[in-house]
Amino acid sequence: MGRASNLSQDIFPYCLTILHTFDSGMPICSIGISLSNTSIQEKEQMSLFEDIDKRERAYALAKTNDEIRMRYRKNSVLRASSHLEHSTVRYRNGLLGGHRA
């Protein structure tokens, strides 16, 4: 990735690259990607070529989303695609949290 990041918007494009690299054209039942050696980052080396204010807002939004999820359950903040009929995110979050959403 070029630098450490815990923002999903930084990690997601690499996940798509992995998907497209191994895509054989066959239907996909599930995909699992795990991260390790992650930590809460207090300081970051900024790039001269990106909007620093935009990046700080992205970190603030991610932190706020995490705080809301910790206080009000995982399903309190979801992507819009999680509400589509075929999505299993809300169901899986209910299993992990010990209660259904």
XYZ file of C-alpha atoms in Angstrom:
101
model
C 0.000 0.000 0.000
C 2.920 2.332 0.378
C 2.067 3.344 3.924
C 0.217 2.116 6.964
C -3.474 2.898 7.200
C -6.503 1.782 9.169
C -9.032 3.567 6.938
C -11.315 1.233 5.016
C -11.248 3.645 2.070
C -7.494 3.017 1.790
C -7.702 -0.759 2.219
C -10.748 -1.500 0.039
C -9.109 -0.819 -3.368
C -6.419 -3.384 -2.540
C -9.092 -5.912 -1.642
C -10.687 -5.325 -5.048
C -7.295 -5.832 -6.709
C -6.944 -9.191 -4.949
C -10.465 -10.146 -6.038
C -9.830 -9.241 -9.683
C -6.442 -10.995 -9.686
C -7.954 -14.339 -8.689
C -11.354 -13.964 -10.379
C -11.912 -16.954 -12.649
C -15.372 -15.867 -13.776
C -17.048 -18.487 -11.599
C -19.635 -17.486 -8.974
C -18.105 -16.546 -5.621
C -19.705 -17.858 -2.450
C -17.617 -15.916 0.040
C -14.368 -14.036 0.398
C -12.397 -13.637 3.597
C -9.686 -11.074 4.164
C -8.027 -10.587 7.524
C -5.664 -7.928 8.786
C -2.999 -8.347 11.424
C -0.609 -6.155 13.367
C -3.114 -3.320 13.306
C -3.022 -0.505 15.808
C -4.666 2.806 16.482
C -2.559 5.347 14.771
C -1.947 8.618 16.574
C 0.453 10.168 14.074
C 0.896 9.723 10.348
C 3.377 10.875 7.746
C 1.331 13.077 5.432
C 1.785 13.228 1.686
C 2.428 16.444 -0.202
C 0.089 15.194 -2.912
C -3.111 14.719 -0.935
C -5.602 16.929 0.846
C -4.602 16.839 4.529
C -7.935 18.274 5.709
C -9.847 15.602 3.779
C -7.718 12.854 5.341
C -8.213 14.263 8.859
C -11.988 14.384 8.261
C -11.904 10.743 7.100
C -10.111 9.727 10.323
C -12.585 11.746 12.427
C -15.529 10.097 10.646
C -14.050 6.604 11.115
C -13.469 7.291 14.813
C -17.022 8.602 15.235
C -18.460 5.548 13.451
C -16.453 3.250 15.735
C -17.693 5.082 18.827
C -21.326 4.845 17.654
C -20.945 1.115 16.943
C -19.405 0.501 20.361
C -22.179 2.382 22.133
C -25.239 1.372 20.084
C -24.245 -2.000 18.510
C -22.563 -2.915 15.256
C -25.664 -2.498 13.078
C -26.208 1.126 14.105
C -23.978 2.416 11.262
C -23.858 0.429 8.028
C -23.154 1.029 4.370
C -26.285 1.411 2.240
C -25.478 -1.860 0.436
C -25.910 -3.660 3.769
C -29.642 -2.998 3.505
C -30.024 -4.765 0.162
C -32.003 -7.998 0.134
C -28.996 -10.252 -0.551
C -26.749 -8.688 2.104
C -25.879 -10.792 5.141
C -24.042 -8.086 7.105
C -26.822 -7.310 9.590
C -27.456 -11.004 10.246
C -23.725 -11.760 10.730
C -23.256 -8.786 13.047
C -26.116 -10.133 15.158
C -24.360 -13.482 15.441
C -21.062 -11.906 16.465
C -22.646 -9.591 19.014
C -24.689 -12.305 20.681
C -28.001 -10.732 19.653
C -29.912 -10.278 16.434
C -30.326 -6.852 14.904
